[in-house]
Tab-separated table of C-alpha atoms in Angstrom:
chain	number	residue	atom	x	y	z
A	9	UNK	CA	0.000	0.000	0.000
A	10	UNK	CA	1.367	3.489	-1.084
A	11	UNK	CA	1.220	6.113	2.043
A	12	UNK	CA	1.405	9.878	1.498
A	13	UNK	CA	1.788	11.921	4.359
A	14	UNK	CA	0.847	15.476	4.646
A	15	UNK	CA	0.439	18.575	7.105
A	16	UNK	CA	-3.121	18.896	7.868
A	17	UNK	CA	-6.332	17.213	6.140
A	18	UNK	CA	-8.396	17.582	3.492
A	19	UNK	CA	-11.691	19.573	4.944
A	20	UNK	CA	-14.173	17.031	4.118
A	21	UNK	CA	-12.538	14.448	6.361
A	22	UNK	CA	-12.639	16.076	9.493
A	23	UNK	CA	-15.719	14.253	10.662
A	24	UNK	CA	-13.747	11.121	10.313
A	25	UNK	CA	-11.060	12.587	12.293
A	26	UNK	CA	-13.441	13.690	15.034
A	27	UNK	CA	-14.825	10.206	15.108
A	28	UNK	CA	-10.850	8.250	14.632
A	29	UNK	CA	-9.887	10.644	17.779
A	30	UNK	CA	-12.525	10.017	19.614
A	31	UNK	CA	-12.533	6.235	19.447
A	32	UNK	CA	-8.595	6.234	20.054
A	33	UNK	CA	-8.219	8.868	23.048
A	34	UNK	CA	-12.475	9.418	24.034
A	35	UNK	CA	-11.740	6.983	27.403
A	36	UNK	CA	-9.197	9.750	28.712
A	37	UNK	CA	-12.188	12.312	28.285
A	38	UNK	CA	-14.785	10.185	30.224
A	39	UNK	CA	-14.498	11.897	33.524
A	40	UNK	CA	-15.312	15.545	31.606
A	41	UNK	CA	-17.439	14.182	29.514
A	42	UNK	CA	-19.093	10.650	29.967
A	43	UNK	CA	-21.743	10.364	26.678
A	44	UNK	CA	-19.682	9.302	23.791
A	45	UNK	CA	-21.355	11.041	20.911
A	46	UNK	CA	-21.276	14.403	22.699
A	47	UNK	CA	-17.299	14.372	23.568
A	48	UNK	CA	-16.976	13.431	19.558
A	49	UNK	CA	-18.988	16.843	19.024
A	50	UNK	CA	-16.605	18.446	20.884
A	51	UNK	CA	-13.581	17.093	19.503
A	52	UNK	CA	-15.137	17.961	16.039
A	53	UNK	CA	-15.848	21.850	16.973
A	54	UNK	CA	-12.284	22.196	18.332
A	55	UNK	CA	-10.441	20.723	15.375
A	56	UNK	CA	-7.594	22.835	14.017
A	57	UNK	CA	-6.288	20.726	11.131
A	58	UNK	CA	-2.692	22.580	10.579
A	59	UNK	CA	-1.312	20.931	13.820
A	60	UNK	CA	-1.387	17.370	12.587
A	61	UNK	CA	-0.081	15.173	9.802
A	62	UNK	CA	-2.411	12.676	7.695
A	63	UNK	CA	-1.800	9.505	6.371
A	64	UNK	CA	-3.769	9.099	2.828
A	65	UNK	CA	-3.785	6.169	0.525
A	66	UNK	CA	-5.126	7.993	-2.422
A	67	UNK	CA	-8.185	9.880	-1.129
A	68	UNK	CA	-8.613	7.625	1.845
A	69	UNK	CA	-7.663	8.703	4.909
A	70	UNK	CA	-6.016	6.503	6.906
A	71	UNK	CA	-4.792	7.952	9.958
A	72	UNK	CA	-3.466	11.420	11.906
A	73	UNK	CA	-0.860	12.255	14.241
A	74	UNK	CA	-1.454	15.437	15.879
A	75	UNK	CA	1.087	17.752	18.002
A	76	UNK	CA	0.940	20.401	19.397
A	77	UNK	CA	3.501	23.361	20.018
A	78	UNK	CA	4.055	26.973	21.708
A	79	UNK	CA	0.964	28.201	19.044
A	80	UNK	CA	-1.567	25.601	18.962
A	81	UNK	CA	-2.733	22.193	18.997
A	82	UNK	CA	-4.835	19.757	16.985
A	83	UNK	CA	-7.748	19.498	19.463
A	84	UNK	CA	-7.792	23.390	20.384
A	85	UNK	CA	-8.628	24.053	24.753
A	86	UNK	CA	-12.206	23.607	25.105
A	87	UNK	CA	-14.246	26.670	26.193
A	88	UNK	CA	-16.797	27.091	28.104
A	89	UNK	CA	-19.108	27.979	25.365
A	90	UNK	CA	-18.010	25.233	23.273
A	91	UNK	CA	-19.274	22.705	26.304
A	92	UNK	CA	-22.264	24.166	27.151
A	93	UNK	CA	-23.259	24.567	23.366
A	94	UNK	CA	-23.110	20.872	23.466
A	95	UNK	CA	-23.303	19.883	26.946
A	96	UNK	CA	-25.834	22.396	28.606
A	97	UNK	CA	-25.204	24.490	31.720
A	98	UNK	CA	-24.125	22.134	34.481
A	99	UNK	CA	-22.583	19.538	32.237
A	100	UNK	CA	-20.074	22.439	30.341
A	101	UNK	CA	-19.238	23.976	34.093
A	102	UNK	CA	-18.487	20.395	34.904
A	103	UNK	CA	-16.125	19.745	31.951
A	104	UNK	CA	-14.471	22.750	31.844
A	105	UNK	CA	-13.180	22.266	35.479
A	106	UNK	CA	-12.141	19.063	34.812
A	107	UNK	CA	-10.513	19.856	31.570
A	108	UNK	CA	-8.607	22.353	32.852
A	109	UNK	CA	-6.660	19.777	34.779
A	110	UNK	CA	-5.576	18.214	31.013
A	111	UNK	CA	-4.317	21.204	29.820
A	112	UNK	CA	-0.139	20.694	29.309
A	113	UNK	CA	2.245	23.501	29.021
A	114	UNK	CA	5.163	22.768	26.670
A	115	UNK	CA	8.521	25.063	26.029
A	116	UNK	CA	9.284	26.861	22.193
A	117	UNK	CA	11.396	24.078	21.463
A	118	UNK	CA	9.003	21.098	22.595
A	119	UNK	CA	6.663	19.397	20.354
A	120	UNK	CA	3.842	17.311	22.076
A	121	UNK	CA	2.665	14.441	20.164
A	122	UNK	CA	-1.377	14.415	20.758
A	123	UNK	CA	-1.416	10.970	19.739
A	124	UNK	CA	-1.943	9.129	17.086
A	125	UNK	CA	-5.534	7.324	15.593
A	126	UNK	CA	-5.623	5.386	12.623
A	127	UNK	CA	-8.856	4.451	10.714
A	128	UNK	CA	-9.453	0.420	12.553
A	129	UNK	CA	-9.125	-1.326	8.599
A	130	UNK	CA	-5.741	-0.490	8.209
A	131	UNK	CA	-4.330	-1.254	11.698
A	132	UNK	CA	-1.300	-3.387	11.413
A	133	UNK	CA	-0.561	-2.256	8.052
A	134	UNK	CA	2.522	0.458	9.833
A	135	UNK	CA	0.484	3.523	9.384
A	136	UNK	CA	0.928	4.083	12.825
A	137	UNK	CA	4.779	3.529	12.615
A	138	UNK	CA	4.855	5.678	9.360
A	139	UNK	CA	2.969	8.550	11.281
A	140	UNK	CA	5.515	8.612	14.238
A	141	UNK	CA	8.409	8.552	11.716
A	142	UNK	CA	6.530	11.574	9.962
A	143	UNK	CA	6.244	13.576	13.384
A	144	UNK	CA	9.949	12.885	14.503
A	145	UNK	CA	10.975	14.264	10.763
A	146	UNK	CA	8.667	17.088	10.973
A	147	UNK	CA	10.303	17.878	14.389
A	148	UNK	CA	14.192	17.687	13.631
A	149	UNK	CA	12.964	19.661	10.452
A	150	UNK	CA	11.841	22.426	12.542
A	151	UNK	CA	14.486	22.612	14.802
A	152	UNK	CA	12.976	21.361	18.199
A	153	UNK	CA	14.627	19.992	20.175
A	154	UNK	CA	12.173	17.108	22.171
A	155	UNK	CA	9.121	15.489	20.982
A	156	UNK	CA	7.189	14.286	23.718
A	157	UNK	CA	4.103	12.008	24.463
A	158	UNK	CA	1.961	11.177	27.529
A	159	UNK	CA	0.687	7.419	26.922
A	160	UNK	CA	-2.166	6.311	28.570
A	161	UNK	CA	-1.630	3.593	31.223
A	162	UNK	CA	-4.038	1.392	29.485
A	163	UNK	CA	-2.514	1.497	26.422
A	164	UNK	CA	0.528	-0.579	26.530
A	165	UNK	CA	0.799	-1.332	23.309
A	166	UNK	CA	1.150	2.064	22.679
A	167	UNK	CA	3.689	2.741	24.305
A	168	UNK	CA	5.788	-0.108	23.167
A	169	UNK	CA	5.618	1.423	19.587
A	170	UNK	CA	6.887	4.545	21.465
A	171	UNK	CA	9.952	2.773	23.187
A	172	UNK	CA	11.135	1.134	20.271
A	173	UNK	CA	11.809	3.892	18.226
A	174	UNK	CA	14.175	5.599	21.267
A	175	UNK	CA	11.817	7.285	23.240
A	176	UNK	CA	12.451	7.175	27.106
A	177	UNK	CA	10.119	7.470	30.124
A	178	UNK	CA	10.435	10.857	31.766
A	179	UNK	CA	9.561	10.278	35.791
A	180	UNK	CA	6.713	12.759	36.809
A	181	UNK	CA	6.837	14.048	40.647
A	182	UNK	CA	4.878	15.850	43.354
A	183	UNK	CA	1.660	17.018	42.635
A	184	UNK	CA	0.805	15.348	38.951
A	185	UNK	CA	2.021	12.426	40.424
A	186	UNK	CA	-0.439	12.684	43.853
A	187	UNK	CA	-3.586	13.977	41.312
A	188	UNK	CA	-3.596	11.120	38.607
A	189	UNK	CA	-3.357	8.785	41.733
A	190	UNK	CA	-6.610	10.219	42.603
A	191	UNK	CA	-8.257	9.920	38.918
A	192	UNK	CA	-7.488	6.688	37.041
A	193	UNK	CA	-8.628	8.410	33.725
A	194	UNK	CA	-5.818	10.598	33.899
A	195	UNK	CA	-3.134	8.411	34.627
A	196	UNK	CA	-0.261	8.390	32.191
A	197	UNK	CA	3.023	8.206	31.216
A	198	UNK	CA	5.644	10.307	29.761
A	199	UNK	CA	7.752	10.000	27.182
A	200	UNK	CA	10.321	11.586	25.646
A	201	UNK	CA	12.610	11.497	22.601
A	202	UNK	CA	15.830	14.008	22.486
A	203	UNK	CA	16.573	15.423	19.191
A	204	UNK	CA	19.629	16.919	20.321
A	205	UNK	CA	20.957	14.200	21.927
A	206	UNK	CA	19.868	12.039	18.711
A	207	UNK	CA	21.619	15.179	16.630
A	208	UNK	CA	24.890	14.797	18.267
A	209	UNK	CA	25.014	11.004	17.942
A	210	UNK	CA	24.319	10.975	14.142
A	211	UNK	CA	26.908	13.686	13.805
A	212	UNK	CA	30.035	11.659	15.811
A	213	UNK	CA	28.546	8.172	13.759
């Protein structure tokens, strides 16, 4: 199967996104927002497609990667209106409290993988290898200088893929540590691959 990757997707597939996102990464969201169909609204109305890469076999989409960096994300910070457009009242107030408690700050020279979802037909096929290969080029071509991604703790598979090409698990402390203890659905792990240190190797090879 021929892959092309590219930054961003076409506009007519961002339903699919919504829905591939949702179905990959939705379970993390469950606390904010438990009915499934809703939090795939909200993923859909917060879509910013030039933070991401796509996988296409001709027109078909097959998967995305998205990131996020000092100027955006893929799945933009949900506000208030946003949830109670689809939520209502007490159900947005909820959600944005407990989505504040998701939000990540990352440095100029950090790029945050949002994780990647691939369309369920075309698992196995190393779409989701290609994608990761894709991000880690589109990072070393920009000049940063980490990529990093929080795994869930359910998702070992995952982060297998993540280990074998060089990333390494970044210990959390204090207080992130003490809250995810106290909320399963936010329990994760870091990880972390060093473009500089990678640099430096490549160039004494």
């Amino acid at each position: 199967m021929k892959i092309r990757y590219t930054i961003g997707y076409k506009a007519r597939d961002a339903k699919l996104v919504s829905i591939l996102y949702n179905e990959s990464f939705g379970q993390k969201f469950k606390l904010a927002i438990r009915h499934h169909e809703k939090r795939r609204e909200v993923v859909h109305r917060l879509l910013n497609p030039r933070f991401c890469i796509a996988a296409y076999s001709g027109e078909h989409l097959l998967g995305v990667a998205g990131f996020q960096n000092a100027y955006g994300t893929l799945v933009e910070k949900a506000t208030f209106r946003v949830l109670y457009q689809v939520l209502g009242f007490w159900s947005g107030l909820w959600a944005t409290l407990i989505l504040l408690f998701y939000h990540r700050h990352i440095q100029y020279d950090e790029l945050l993988l949002d994780g990647i979802a691939n369309d369920p037909q075309c698992r196995g096929q190393g779409v989701g290898r290609g994608l990761l290969q894709e991000v880690l080029k589109y990072a070393r071509d920009n000049n940063y200088e980490r990529v990093l991604v929080d795994v869930p703790d359910m998702t070992e598979k995952a982060k297998g893929l993540y280990l074998k090409h060089d990333f390494v698990i970044e210990p959390e402390r204090g207080f992130v540590v003490w809250f995810k203890k106290q909320f399963r659905y936010l329990k994760s792990t870091r990880l972390v691959f060093d473009l500089k240190k990678y640099t430096n190797t490549e160039k004494n090879s």
